[in-house]
Short mmCIF file of C-alpha atoms in Angstrom, two decimals:
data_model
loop_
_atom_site.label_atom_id
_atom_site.label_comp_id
_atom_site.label_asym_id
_atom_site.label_seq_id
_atom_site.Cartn_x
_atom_site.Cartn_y
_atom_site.Cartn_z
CA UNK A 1373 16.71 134.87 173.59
CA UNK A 1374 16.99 133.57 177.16
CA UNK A 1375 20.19 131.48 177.83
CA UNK A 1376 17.51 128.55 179.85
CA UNK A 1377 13.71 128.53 179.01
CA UNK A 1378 11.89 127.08 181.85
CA UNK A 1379 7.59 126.93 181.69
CA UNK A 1380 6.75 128.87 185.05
CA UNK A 1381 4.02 126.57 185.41
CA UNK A 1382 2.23 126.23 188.03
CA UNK A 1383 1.89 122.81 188.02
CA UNK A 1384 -0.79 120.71 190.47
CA UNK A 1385 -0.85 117.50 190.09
CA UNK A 1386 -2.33 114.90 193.14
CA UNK A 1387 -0.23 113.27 195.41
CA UNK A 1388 1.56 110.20 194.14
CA UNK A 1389 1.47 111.39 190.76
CA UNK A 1390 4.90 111.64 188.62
CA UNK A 1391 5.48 114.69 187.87
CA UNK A 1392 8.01 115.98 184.86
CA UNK A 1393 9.97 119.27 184.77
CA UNK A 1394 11.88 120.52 181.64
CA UNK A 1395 13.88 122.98 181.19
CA UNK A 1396 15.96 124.04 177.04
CA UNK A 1397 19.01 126.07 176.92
CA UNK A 1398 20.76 127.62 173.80
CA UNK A 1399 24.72 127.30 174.68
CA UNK A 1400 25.87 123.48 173.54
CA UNK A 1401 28.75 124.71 175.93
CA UNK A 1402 27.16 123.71 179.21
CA UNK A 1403 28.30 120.81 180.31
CA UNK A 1404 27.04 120.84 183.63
CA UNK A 1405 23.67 120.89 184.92
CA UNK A 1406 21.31 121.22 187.91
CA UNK A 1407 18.08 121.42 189.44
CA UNK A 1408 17.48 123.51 192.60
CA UNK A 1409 14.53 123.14 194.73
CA UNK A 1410 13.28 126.50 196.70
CA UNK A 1411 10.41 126.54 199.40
CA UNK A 1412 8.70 129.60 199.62
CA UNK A 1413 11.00 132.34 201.40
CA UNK A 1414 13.45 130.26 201.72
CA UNK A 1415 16.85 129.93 199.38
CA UNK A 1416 17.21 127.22 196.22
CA UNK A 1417 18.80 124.06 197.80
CA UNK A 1418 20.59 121.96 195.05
CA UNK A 1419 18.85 119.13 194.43
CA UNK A 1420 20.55 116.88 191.91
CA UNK A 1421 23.19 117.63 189.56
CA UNK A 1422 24.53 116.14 186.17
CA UNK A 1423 27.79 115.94 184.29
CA UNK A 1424 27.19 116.18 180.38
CA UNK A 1425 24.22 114.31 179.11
CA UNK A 1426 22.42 111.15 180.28
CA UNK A 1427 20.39 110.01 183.51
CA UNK A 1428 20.91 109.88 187.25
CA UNK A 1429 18.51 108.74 189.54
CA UNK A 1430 18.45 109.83 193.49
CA UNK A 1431 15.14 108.05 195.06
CA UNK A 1432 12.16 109.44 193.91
CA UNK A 1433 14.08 111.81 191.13
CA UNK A 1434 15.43 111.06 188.22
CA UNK A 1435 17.57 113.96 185.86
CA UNK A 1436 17.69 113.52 182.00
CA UNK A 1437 20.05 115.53 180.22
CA UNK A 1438 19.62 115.65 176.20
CA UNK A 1439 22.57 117.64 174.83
CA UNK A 1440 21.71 117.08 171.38
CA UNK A 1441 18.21 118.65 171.63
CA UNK A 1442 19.59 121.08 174.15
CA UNK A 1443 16.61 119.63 176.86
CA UNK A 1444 16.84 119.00 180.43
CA UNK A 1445 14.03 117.07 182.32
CA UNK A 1446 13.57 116.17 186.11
CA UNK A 1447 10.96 113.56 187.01
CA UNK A 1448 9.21 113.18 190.07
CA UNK A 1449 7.59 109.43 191.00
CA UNK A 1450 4.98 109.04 194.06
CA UNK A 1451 5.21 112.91 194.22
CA UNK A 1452 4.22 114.47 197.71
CA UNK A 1453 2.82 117.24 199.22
CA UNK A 1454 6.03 117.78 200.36
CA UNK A 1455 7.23 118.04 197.23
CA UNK A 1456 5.30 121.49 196.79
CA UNK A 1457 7.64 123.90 195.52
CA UNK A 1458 9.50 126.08 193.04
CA UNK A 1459 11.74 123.80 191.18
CA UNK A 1460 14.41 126.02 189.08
CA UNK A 1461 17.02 124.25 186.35
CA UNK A 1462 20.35 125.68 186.07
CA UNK A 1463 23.43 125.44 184.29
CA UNK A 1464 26.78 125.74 184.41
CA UNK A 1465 29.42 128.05 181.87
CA UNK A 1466 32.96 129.66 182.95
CA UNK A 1467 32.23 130.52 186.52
CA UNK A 1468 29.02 131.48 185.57
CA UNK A 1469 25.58 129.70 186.16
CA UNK A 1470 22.75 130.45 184.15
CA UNK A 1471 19.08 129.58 185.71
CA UNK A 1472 15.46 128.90 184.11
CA UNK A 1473 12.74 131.30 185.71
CA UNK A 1474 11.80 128.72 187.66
CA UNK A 1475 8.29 125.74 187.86
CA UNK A 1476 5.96 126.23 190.65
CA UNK A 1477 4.67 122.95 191.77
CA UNK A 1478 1.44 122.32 193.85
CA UNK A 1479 1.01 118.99 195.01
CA UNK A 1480 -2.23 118.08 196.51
CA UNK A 1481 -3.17 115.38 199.41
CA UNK B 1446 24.12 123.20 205.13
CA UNK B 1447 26.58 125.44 203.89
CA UNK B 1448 27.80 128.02 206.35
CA UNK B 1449 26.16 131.24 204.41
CA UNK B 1450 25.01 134.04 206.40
CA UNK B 1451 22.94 137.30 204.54
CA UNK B 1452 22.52 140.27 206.58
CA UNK B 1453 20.02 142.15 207.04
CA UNK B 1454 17.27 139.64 206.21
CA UNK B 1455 14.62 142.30 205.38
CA UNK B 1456 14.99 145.83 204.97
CA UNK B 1457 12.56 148.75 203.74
CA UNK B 1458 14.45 151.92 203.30
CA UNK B 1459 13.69 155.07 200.91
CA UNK B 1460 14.45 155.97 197.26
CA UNK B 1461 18.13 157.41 196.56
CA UNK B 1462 19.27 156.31 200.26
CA UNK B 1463 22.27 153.91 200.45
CA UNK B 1464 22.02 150.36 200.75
CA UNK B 1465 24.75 147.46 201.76
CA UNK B 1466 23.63 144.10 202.00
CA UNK B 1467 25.76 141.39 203.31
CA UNK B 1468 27.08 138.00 202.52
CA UNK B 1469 29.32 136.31 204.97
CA UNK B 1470 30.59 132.50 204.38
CA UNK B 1471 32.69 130.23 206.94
CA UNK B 1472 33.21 127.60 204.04
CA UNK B 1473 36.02 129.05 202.16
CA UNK B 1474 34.84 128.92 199.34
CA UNK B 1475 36.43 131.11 196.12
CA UNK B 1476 33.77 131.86 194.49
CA UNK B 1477 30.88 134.47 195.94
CA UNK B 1478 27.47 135.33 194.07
CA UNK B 1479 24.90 137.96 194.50
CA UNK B 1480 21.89 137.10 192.46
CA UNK B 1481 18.26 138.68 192.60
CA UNK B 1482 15.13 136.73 192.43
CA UNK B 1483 11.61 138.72 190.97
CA UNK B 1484 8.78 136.93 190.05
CA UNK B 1485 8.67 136.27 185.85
CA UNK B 1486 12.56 136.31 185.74
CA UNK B 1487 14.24 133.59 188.37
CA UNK B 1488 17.39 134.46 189.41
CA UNK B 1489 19.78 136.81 187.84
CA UNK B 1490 23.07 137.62 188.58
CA UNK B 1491 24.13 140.88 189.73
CA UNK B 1492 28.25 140.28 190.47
CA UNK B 1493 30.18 137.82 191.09
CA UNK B 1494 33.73 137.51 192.81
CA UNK B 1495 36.43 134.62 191.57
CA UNK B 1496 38.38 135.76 194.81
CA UNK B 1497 39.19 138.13 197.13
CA UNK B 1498 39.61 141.70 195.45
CA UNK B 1499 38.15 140.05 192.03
CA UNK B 1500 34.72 140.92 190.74
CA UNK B 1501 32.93 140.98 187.40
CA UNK B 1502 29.76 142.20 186.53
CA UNK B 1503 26.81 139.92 185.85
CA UNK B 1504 23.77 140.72 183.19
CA UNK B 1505 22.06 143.36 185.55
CA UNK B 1506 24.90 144.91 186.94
CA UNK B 1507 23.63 148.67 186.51
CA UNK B 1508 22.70 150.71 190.11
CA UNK B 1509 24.84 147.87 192.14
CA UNK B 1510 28.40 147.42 193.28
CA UNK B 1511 30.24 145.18 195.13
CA UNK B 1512 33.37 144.84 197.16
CA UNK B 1513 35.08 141.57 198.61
CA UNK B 1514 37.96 142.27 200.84
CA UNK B 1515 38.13 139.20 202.88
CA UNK B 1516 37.79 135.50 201.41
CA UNK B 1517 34.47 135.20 203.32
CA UNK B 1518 32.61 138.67 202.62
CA UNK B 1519 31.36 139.58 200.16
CA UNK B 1520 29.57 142.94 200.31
CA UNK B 1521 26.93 144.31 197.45
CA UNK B 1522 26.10 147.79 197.83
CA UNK B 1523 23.25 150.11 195.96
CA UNK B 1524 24.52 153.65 195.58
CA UNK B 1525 21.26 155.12 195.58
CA UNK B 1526 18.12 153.09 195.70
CA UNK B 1527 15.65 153.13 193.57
CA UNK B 1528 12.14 151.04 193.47
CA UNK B 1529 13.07 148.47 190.39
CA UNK B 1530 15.82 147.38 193.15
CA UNK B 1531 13.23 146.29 195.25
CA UNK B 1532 13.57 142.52 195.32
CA UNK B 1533 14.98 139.62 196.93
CA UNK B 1534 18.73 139.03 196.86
CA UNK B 1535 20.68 135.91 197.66
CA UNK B 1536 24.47 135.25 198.09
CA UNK B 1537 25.69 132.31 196.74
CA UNK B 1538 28.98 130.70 197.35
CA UNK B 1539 30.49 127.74 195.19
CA UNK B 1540 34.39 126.10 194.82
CA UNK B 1541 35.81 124.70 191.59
CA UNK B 1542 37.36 121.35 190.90
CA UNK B 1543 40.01 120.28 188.72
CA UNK B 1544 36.41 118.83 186.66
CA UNK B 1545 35.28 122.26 186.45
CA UNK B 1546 32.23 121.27 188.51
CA UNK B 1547 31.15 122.45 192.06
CA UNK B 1548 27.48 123.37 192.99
CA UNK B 1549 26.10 126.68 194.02
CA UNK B 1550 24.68 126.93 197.74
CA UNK B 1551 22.72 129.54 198.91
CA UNK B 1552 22.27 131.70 201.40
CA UNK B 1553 18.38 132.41 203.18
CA UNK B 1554 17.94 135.79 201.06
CA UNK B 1555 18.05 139.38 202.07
CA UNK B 1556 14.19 140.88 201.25
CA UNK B 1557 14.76 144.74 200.21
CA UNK B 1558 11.66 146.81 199.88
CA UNK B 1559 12.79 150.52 198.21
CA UNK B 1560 9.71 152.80 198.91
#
């Protein structure tokens, strides 16, 4: 069993839809947890992070952590094409940072 | 951005020739990653270095090694190629808090084609 499951998607959804993005994980160790956004060819850039469970909220994104179902989510409101990209969940162990395969996301003018 | 810099960016080379890819930081940072990235498996680490002269293997360690003399190298090197390296690989760099926290950063990824 993978440490993070992570549907590869893709996902296309029109613009100014919200979008959601979930990602489960096995180890009730993690405490910390993150999603990365990654353009094509380019690196993952972090793009919100989240201490234990509950919500934070950064503009247009909003991170849900659920440690008791072991379930991350990241929504998306008035998604735009801009927003097209691989969207990858990741957590943090010891040093170590365990990542979901990854959700391609397509969003169309 | 953080100061990460891979080198070389692409390279196509031959099975069972020797490969070194490079990750070089300016952000002192302790921590040093090399991950690969293939399509149906994300990212998975290769090594990993808690500081300089420290490594430790990551889940698909096999065919790769790594070396990290100076705080801000870290170098990953394939003995002898073979085509199931062909992939992309990123360096990543973090630091640890007293929280245990600090995020990963990336660098731009070093595209290895094994022929």
């Amino acid at each position: 069993q993978k440490e993070v499951e992570q549907d590869p998607g893709p996902l296309s959804v029109p613009e100014g839809a919200i979008v959601s993005l979930n990602c489960t994980y096995s180890n009730s160790a993690f405490q910390y947890f993150m999603w990365y956004r990654q353009y094509s060819r380019k690196g993952p850039e972090l793009l919100m992070y989240t201490y234990s469970s509950g919500n934070k909220e950064d503009g247009r994104f909003t991170a849900q952590v659920d440690k008791s179902s072991k379930y991350i989510s990241l929504f998306i409101r008035d998604s735009q094409p801009s927003d097209s990209a691989t969207y990858l969940c990741a957590m943090k162990g010891f040093n170590k940072f365990y990542f979901g395969s990854g959700t391609k996301l397509n969003v169309k003018p | 951005d953080a100061g990460i810099t891979q080198s070389p960016r692409h390279k196509v080379t031959e099975t069972g020739t020797p490969v070194t890819l490079r990750c070089h930081q300016t952000e002192n940072h302790r921590y040093m990653y090399w991950y690969r990235q293939d399509p149906g498996h994300g990212l998975r680490l290769i090594h990993y270095s808690y500081g300089v002269k420290d490594t430790d293997k990551g889940e698909v360690s096999d065919g790769y090694s790594v070396s990290r003399s100076k705080t801000e190298d870290f170098l990953l090197t394939l003995e002898s190629a073979t085509s199931s390296q062909t992939s992309v690989y990123f360096c990543a760099i973090s630091e640890r808090d007293r929280w245990d926290t600090g995020e990963l950063f990336f660098g731009e990824g070093s595209r290895l084609t094994v022929l």
